[in-house]
Amino acid sequence: MSQEPVALLSDVFKSYRLDTVEVPVLQGINLLIRPGHFTVLLGPSGSGKTTLLNLVGCIDRADHGNVVVAGRSVNDLSDDELADFRATNIGFIFQNFNLLPVLTAYENIEYPLVLAGMEASRRRRRVSRLLEAVGLSDRADNRPGQLSGGQRQRVAIARALAHKPKLVIADEPTANLDSKTGAAIIRLMRRMQARYKISFIFSSHDRSLMNAADDLISLRDGVIQSIRRKSAALDAPSVEDADDDNGPTEPVDAWSE
């Protein structure tokens, strides 16, 4: 696995304007996101967590400083170039799932692959294996309204992974789930991250998610207060510890063609 940072922010500032008032949100952020790790952003509301995720996710732009994602400086990309880069390199998991209600679980996972122009037979193989990987093969034809909250988040995870991103970003992914379901979703994400060596970066107040993290980044008032990183020897979770309700009991190679 490459040791190149999946994201690197250097002297990054970001403000928003409310009427005539400029509100600083991020102030002089210097941060390295390690490849193939589980990174959690901590901090109270208004600390800048979501803004930082938006910059790393190429949804927003820094006012000052340099943002490098997946080896590419994104500061000077046009809006169209940024959208293409985002679609190729970054997956997103939302606390409200953001599934299309008229599509089945299978079709929701398939949708980004359709947009990317992937050939139909490859899409079928990819989606079927992702459904198996998240333990939802028997729910492929169900629409979101026919799925539980935990099942919908499993679909969202599979959709985020569908195009083999280098980085998956999640803003409070367990906020709308009960504690048991949230813990199961964390174990699933941890298993997928460990197996496929994808970098995950979250914002969260969930203690279980913090405990699962490799790196904890603490923010307050737009400034990084602390960075705690586990040693390499402690990074890899045990697959045996990753069992959860309705999930696969054996690892599934969701990306084999």
mmCIF file of C-alpha atoms in Angstrom:
data_model
loop_
_atom_site.group_PDB
_atom_site.id
_atom_site.type_symbol
_atom_site.label_atom_id
_atom_site.label_comp_id
_atom_site.label_asym_id
_atom_site.label_seq_id
_atom_site.Cartn_x
_atom_site.Cartn_y
_atom_site.Cartn_z
ATOM 1 C CA MET A 1 0.000 0.000 0.000
ATOM 2 C CA SER A 2 1.255 3.473 -0.854
ATOM 3 C CA GLN A 3 2.445 5.533 2.103
ATOM 4 C CA GLU A 4 1.547 8.797 0.368
ATOM 5 C CA PRO A 5 -0.963 10.756 2.489
ATOM 6 C CA VAL A 6 -4.498 10.379 1.207
ATOM 7 C CA ALA A 7 -4.990 14.045 2.110
ATOM 8 C CA LEU A 8 -2.622 16.816 3.149
ATOM 9 C CA LEU A 9 -3.758 20.272 4.257
ATOM 10 C CA SER A 10 -1.169 23.024 4.663
ATOM 11 C CA ASP A 11 -1.913 26.372 6.362
ATOM 12 C CA VAL A 12 -5.592 26.170 5.378
ATOM 13 C CA PHE A 13 -8.040 28.956 6.223
ATOM 14 C CA LYS A 14 -11.768 29.062 5.471
ATOM 15 C CA SER A 15 -14.387 31.708 6.275
ATOM 16 C CA TYR A 16 -18.043 32.175 5.402
ATOM 17 C CA ARG A 17 -19.882 35.454 4.964
ATOM 18 C CA LEU A 18 -23.160 36.068 6.790
ATOM 19 C CA ASP A 19 -24.649 39.263 5.388
ATOM 20 C CA THR A 20 -21.792 41.741 5.896
ATOM 21 C CA VAL A 21 -19.989 39.728 8.572
ATOM 22 C CA GLU A 22 -17.130 37.357 7.732
ATOM 23 C CA VAL A 23 -17.115 34.349 10.063
ATOM 24 C CA PRO A 24 -13.815 32.429 10.323
ATOM 25 C CA VAL A 25 -14.370 28.653 10.435
ATOM 26 C CA LEU A 26 -10.919 27.089 9.909
ATOM 27 C CA GLN A 27 -7.733 28.875 10.937
ATOM 28 C CA GLY A 28 -4.305 27.660 9.877
ATOM 29 C CA ILE A 29 -5.089 23.939 9.561
ATOM 30 C CA ASN A 30 -2.093 21.641 9.009
ATOM 31 C CA LEU A 31 -3.168 18.018 8.779
ATOM 32 C CA LEU A 32 -1.995 14.748 7.237
ATOM 33 C CA ILE A 33 -4.572 11.972 6.717
ATOM 34 C CA ARG A 34 -2.809 8.607 6.666
ATOM 35 C CA PRO A 35 -3.619 6.150 3.850
ATOM 36 C CA GLY A 36 -5.651 3.072 4.741
ATOM 37 C CA HIS A 37 -6.637 4.374 8.175
ATOM 38 C CA PHE A 38 -9.789 5.134 10.163
ATOM 39 C CA THR A 39 -9.687 8.856 11.075
ATOM 40 C CA VAL A 40 -12.258 10.564 13.310
ATOM 41 C CA LEU A 41 -12.726 14.323 13.729
ATOM 42 C CA LEU A 42 -13.886 15.372 17.195
ATOM 43 C CA GLY A 43 -15.169 18.694 18.421
ATOM 44 C CA PRO A 44 -18.255 20.600 19.547
ATOM 45 C CA SER A 45 -20.778 22.058 17.134
ATOM 46 C CA GLY A 46 -19.208 24.978 15.306
ATOM 47 C CA SER A 47 -15.665 23.670 15.698
ATOM 48 C CA GLY A 48 -15.165 23.307 11.924
ATOM 49 C CA LYS A 49 -15.501 19.513 11.526
ATOM 50 C CA THR A 50 -17.999 19.579 8.664
ATOM 51 C CA THR A 51 -16.140 22.386 6.869
ATOM 52 C CA LEU A 52 -12.917 20.380 7.104
ATOM 53 C CA LEU A 53 -14.693 17.318 5.685
ATOM 54 C CA ASN A 54 -16.074 19.470 2.856
ATOM 55 C CA LEU A 55 -12.573 20.657 1.939
ATOM 56 C CA VAL A 56 -11.095 17.140 1.989
ATOM 57 C CA GLY A 57 -14.132 15.899 0.054
ATOM 58 C CA CYS A 58 -13.644 18.592 -2.623
ATOM 59 C CA ILE A 59 -17.146 19.955 -1.988
ATOM 60 C CA ASP A 60 -15.806 23.354 -0.954
ATOM 61 C CA ARG A 61 -12.601 25.340 -1.503
ATOM 62 C CA ALA A 62 -10.117 26.817 0.926
ATOM 63 C CA ASP A 63 -9.706 30.586 1.041
ATOM 64 C CA HIS A 64 -5.985 30.205 1.687
ATOM 65 C CA GLY A 65 -3.490 27.357 1.870
ATOM 66 C CA ASN A 66 -3.035 24.137 -0.045
ATOM 67 C CA VAL A 67 -5.270 21.053 -0.113
ATOM 68 C CA VAL A 68 -3.888 17.861 -1.655
ATOM 69 C CA VAL A 69 -6.202 14.851 -1.999
ATOM 70 C CA ALA A 70 -5.154 11.473 -3.421
ATOM 71 C CA GLY A 71 -1.879 13.020 -4.556
ATOM 72 C CA ARG A 72 -3.525 15.899 -6.427
ATOM 73 C CA SER A 73 -3.515 19.561 -5.459
ATOM 74 C CA VAL A 74 -7.181 20.499 -5.853
ATOM 75 C CA ASN A 75 -6.932 24.260 -5.299
ATOM 76 C CA ASP A 76 -6.818 25.246 -8.938
ATOM 77 C CA LEU A 77 -9.199 22.680 -10.414
ATOM 78 C CA SER A 78 -12.244 24.067 -12.211
ATOM 79 C CA ASP A 79 -15.702 23.155 -10.912
ATOM 80 C CA ASP A 80 -16.082 20.487 -13.614
ATOM 81 C CA GLU A 81 -12.610 19.084 -12.931
ATOM 82 C CA LEU A 82 -13.348 19.027 -9.210
ATOM 83 C CA ALA A 83 -16.625 17.147 -9.800
ATOM 84 C CA ASP A 84 -14.855 14.569 -11.969
ATOM 85 C CA PHE A 85 -12.063 14.183 -9.404
ATOM 86 C CA ARG A 86 -14.596 13.751 -6.596
ATOM 87 C CA ALA A 87 -16.576 11.142 -8.509
ATOM 88 C CA THR A 88 -13.434 9.117 -9.217
ATOM 89 C CA ASN A 89 -11.594 9.313 -5.902
ATOM 90 C CA ILE A 90 -14.049 9.966 -3.062
ATOM 91 C CA GLY A 91 -17.040 8.107 -1.625
ATOM 92 C CA PHE A 92 -19.596 9.678 0.717
ATOM 93 C CA ILE A 93 -21.743 8.234 3.518
ATOM 94 C CA PHE A 94 -24.482 10.506 4.902
ATOM 95 C CA GLN A 95 -26.215 10.374 8.277
ATOM 96 C CA ASN A 96 -29.595 10.555 6.477
ATOM 97 C CA PHE A 97 -28.472 7.841 4.011
ATOM 98 C CA ASN A 98 -29.446 9.933 0.916
ATOM 99 C CA LEU A 99 -30.700 6.897 -0.984
ATOM 100 C CA LEU A 100 -32.984 7.423 -3.969
ATOM 101 C CA PRO A 101 -36.398 6.222 -2.737
ATOM 102 C CA VAL A 102 -37.618 5.001 -6.138
ATOM 103 C CA LEU A 103 -34.590 2.743 -6.655
ATOM 104 C CA THR A 104 -33.948 -0.644 -5.101
ATOM 105 C CA ALA A 105 -30.921 -1.361 -2.921
ATOM 106 C CA TYR A 106 -29.229 -2.905 -5.969
ATOM 107 C CA GLU A 107 -30.051 0.114 -8.157
ATOM 108 C CA ASN A 108 -28.859 2.636 -5.542
ATOM 109 C CA ILE A 109 -25.466 0.923 -5.403
ATOM 110 C CA GLU A 110 -25.353 0.606 -9.181
ATOM 111 C CA TYR A 111 -26.258 4.237 -9.874
ATOM 112 C CA PRO A 112 -22.759 5.805 -9.572
ATOM 113 C CA LEU A 113 -21.392 3.044 -11.806
ATOM 114 C CA VAL A 114 -24.030 3.848 -14.428
ATOM 115 C CA LEU A 115 -23.019 7.519 -14.274
ATOM 116 C CA ALA A 116 -19.388 6.458 -14.697
ATOM 117 C CA GLY A 117 -20.262 4.524 -17.857
ATOM 118 C CA MET A 118 -19.260 1.090 -16.562
ATOM 119 C CA GLU A 119 -20.259 -1.818 -18.796
ATOM 120 C CA ALA A 120 -23.409 -3.640 -17.623
ATOM 121 C CA SER A 121 -21.887 -7.057 -16.903
ATOM 122 C CA ARG A 122 -19.134 -5.491 -14.779
ATOM 123 C CA ARG A 123 -21.763 -3.479 -12.904
ATOM 124 C CA ARG A 124 -23.734 -6.634 -12.126
ATOM 125 C CA ARG A 125 -20.682 -8.410 -10.741
ATOM 126 C CA ARG A 126 -19.534 -5.397 -8.730
ATOM 127 C CA VAL A 127 -22.949 -4.652 -7.199
ATOM 128 C CA SER A 128 -23.724 -8.297 -6.399
ATOM 129 C CA ARG A 129 -20.425 -8.669 -4.566
ATOM 130 C CA LEU A 130 -20.904 -5.432 -2.657
ATOM 131 C CA LEU A 131 -24.372 -6.533 -1.570
ATOM 132 C CA GLU A 132 -22.859 -9.781 -0.353
ATOM 133 C CA ALA A 133 -20.060 -7.902 1.417
ATOM 134 C CA VAL A 134 -22.530 -5.820 3.428
ATOM 135 C CA GLY A 135 -24.844 -8.762 4.093
ATOM 136 C CA LEU A 136 -27.786 -7.614 1.957
ATOM 137 C CA SER A 137 -27.907 -10.061 -0.946
ATOM 138 C CA ASP A 138 -31.437 -11.042 0.105
ATOM 139 C CA ARG A 139 -32.545 -7.374 0.108
ATOM 140 C CA ALA A 140 -31.301 -6.421 -3.346
ATOM 141 C CA ASP A 141 -34.812 -5.781 -4.701
ATOM 142 C CA ASN A 142 -36.082 -3.822 -1.702
ATOM 143 C CA ARG A 143 -36.512 -0.066 -1.892
ATOM 144 C CA PRO A 144 -35.235 2.122 0.977
ATOM 145 C CA GLY A 145 -38.707 2.382 2.507
ATOM 146 C CA GLN A 146 -38.692 -1.406 2.923
ATOM 147 C CA LEU A 147 -35.359 -1.423 4.789
ATOM 148 C CA SER A 148 -34.430 -0.676 8.389
ATOM 149 C CA GLY A 149 -32.141 2.243 9.231
ATOM 150 C CA GLY A 150 -29.175 -0.073 9.618
ATOM 151 C CA GLN A 151 -29.900 -1.780 6.308
ATOM 152 C CA ARG A 152 -30.181 1.576 4.538
ATOM 153 C CA GLN A 153 -26.820 2.624 5.944
ATOM 154 C CA ARG A 154 -25.333 -0.671 4.684
ATOM 155 C CA VAL A 155 -26.605 0.202 1.211
ATOM 156 C CA ALA A 156 -25.070 3.664 1.556
ATOM 157 C CA ILE A 157 -21.714 2.128 2.529
ATOM 158 C CA ALA A 158 -21.801 -0.208 -0.467
ATOM 159 C CA ARG A 159 -22.670 2.722 -2.763
ATOM 160 C CA ALA A 160 -19.762 4.751 -1.355
ATOM 161 C CA LEU A 161 -17.387 1.869 -2.115
ATOM 162 C CA ALA A 162 -18.797 1.022 -5.554
ATOM 163 C CA HIS A 163 -16.276 2.983 -7.639
ATOM 164 C CA LYS A 164 -13.213 1.916 -5.591
ATOM 165 C CA PRO A 165 -12.504 5.315 -4.011
ATOM 166 C CA LYS A 166 -9.240 6.175 -2.326
ATOM 167 C CA LEU A 167 -11.111 7.964 0.461
ATOM 168 C CA VAL A 168 -14.560 7.612 2.072
ATOM 169 C CA ILE A 169 -15.991 10.588 3.971
ATOM 170 C CA ALA A 170 -18.833 10.337 6.492
ATOM 171 C CA ASP A 171 -20.420 13.155 8.508
ATOM 172 C CA GLU A 172 -21.984 11.656 11.664
ATOM 173 C CA PRO A 173 -22.775 8.293 9.981
ATOM 174 C CA THR A 174 -24.332 6.730 13.103
ATOM 175 C CA ALA A 175 -26.248 9.785 14.353
ATOM 176 C CA ASN A 176 -29.664 8.509 13.204
ATOM 177 C CA LEU A 177 -29.158 4.912 14.361
ATOM 178 C CA ASP A 178 -29.770 3.277 17.727
ATOM 179 C CA SER A 179 -26.655 2.272 19.662
ATOM 180 C CA LYS A 180 -26.744 -1.420 18.715
ATOM 181 C CA THR A 181 -27.268 -0.725 15.019
ATOM 182 C CA GLY A 182 -24.653 2.041 15.099
ATOM 183 C CA ALA A 183 -22.107 -0.331 16.639
ATOM 184 C CA ALA A 184 -22.835 -2.906 13.922
ATOM 185 C CA ILE A 185 -22.358 -0.264 11.201
ATOM 186 C CA ILE A 186 -19.039 0.803 12.734
ATOM 187 C CA ARG A 187 -17.817 -2.798 12.727
ATOM 188 C CA LEU A 188 -18.878 -3.166 9.105
ATOM 189 C CA MET A 189 -17.075 0.004 8.034
ATOM 190 C CA ARG A 190 -13.985 -1.048 9.974
ATOM 191 C CA ARG A 191 -13.981 -4.438 8.288
ATOM 192 C CA MET A 192 -14.354 -2.946 4.808
ATOM 193 C CA GLN A 193 -11.624 -0.394 5.529
ATOM 194 C CA ALA A 194 -9.216 -3.027 6.772
ATOM 195 C CA ARG A 195 -9.868 -5.453 3.915
ATOM 196 C CA TYR A 196 -9.676 -2.954 1.058
ATOM 197 C CA LYS A 197 -7.149 -0.524 2.616
ATOM 198 C CA ILE A 198 -9.371 2.487 1.992
ATOM 199 C CA SER A 199 -9.027 5.612 4.105
ATOM 200 C CA PHE A 200 -12.148 6.562 6.070
ATOM 201 C CA ILE A 201 -12.555 9.992 7.645
ATOM 202 C CA PHE A 202 -15.531 10.821 9.861
ATOM 203 C CA SER A 203 -16.905 13.545 12.036
ATOM 204 C CA SER A 204 -18.667 12.108 15.054
ATOM 205 C CA HIS A 205 -19.647 12.378 18.701
ATOM 206 C CA ASP A 206 -20.174 8.602 18.871
ATOM 207 C CA ARG A 207 -17.914 7.114 21.544
ATOM 208 C CA SER A 208 -17.910 3.720 19.777
ATOM 209 C CA LEU A 209 -16.645 5.313 16.580
ATOM 210 C CA MET A 210 -13.935 7.156 18.504
ATOM 211 C CA ASN A 211 -12.826 3.890 20.106
ATOM 212 C CA ALA A 212 -12.585 2.246 16.667
ATOM 213 C CA ALA A 213 -10.402 5.020 15.231
ATOM 214 C CA ASP A 214 -6.750 4.811 14.266
ATOM 215 C CA ASP A 215 -6.388 8.593 14.390
ATOM 216 C CA LEU A 216 -8.349 11.094 16.508
ATOM 217 C CA ILE A 217 -8.247 14.749 15.431
ATOM 218 C CA SER A 218 -9.645 17.199 17.987
ATOM 219 C CA LEU A 219 -10.922 20.572 16.727
ATOM 220 C CA ARG A 220 -12.115 23.652 18.577
ATOM 221 C CA ASP A 221 -12.909 27.088 17.140
ATOM 222 C CA GLY A 222 -11.421 26.117 13.782
ATOM 223 C CA VAL A 223 -8.064 25.103 15.220
ATOM 224 C CA ILE A 224 -6.625 21.601 15.697
ATOM 225 C CA GLN A 225 -6.182 21.043 19.436
ATOM 226 C CA SER A 226 -4.634 17.579 19.331
ATOM 227 C CA ILE A 227 -3.855 14.624 17.078
ATOM 228 C CA ARG A 228 -3.682 11.118 18.555
ATOM 229 C CA ARG A 229 -2.459 8.318 16.309
ATOM 230 C CA LYS A 230 -2.317 4.612 17.084
ATOM 231 C CA SER A 231 0.914 2.805 16.298
ATOM 232 C CA ALA A 232 1.015 0.558 13.211
ATOM 233 C CA ALA A 233 0.984 -2.555 15.394
ATOM 234 C CA LEU A 234 -2.452 -1.601 16.727
ATOM 235 C CA ASP A 235 -4.054 -0.523 13.458
ATOM 236 C CA ALA A 236 -5.471 -3.751 12.058
ATOM 237 C CA PRO A 237 -8.747 -4.959 13.594
ATOM 238 C CA SER A 238 -9.575 -8.612 13.992
ATOM 239 C CA VAL A 239 -12.030 -9.950 11.430
ATOM 240 C CA GLU A 240 -13.368 -12.257 14.138
ATOM 241 C CA ASP A 241 -14.356 -9.164 16.138
ATOM 242 C CA ALA A 242 -16.270 -7.729 13.173
ATOM 243 C CA ASP A 243 -19.332 -9.996 13.192
ATOM 244 C CA ASP A 244 -22.625 -8.122 13.396
ATOM 245 C CA ASP A 245 -26.314 -8.602 12.857
ATOM 246 C CA ASN A 246 -27.140 -9.794 9.342
ATOM 247 C CA GLY A 247 -23.559 -9.140 8.171
ATOM 248 C CA PRO A 248 -21.341 -11.653 6.360
ATOM 249 C CA THR A 249 -19.406 -14.014 8.590
ATOM 250 C CA GLU A 250 -16.532 -14.322 6.091
ATOM 251 C CA PRO A 251 -14.759 -11.555 4.170
ATOM 252 C CA VAL A 252 -16.082 -11.051 0.653
ATOM 253 C CA ASP A 253 -13.950 -9.764 -2.210
ATOM 254 C CA ALA A 254 -16.454 -7.190 -3.400
ATOM 255 C CA TRP A 255 -14.162 -5.757 -6.061
ATOM 256 C CA SER A 256 -12.966 -8.827 -7.882
ATOM 257 C CA GLU A 257 -14.036 -8.829 -11.472
#
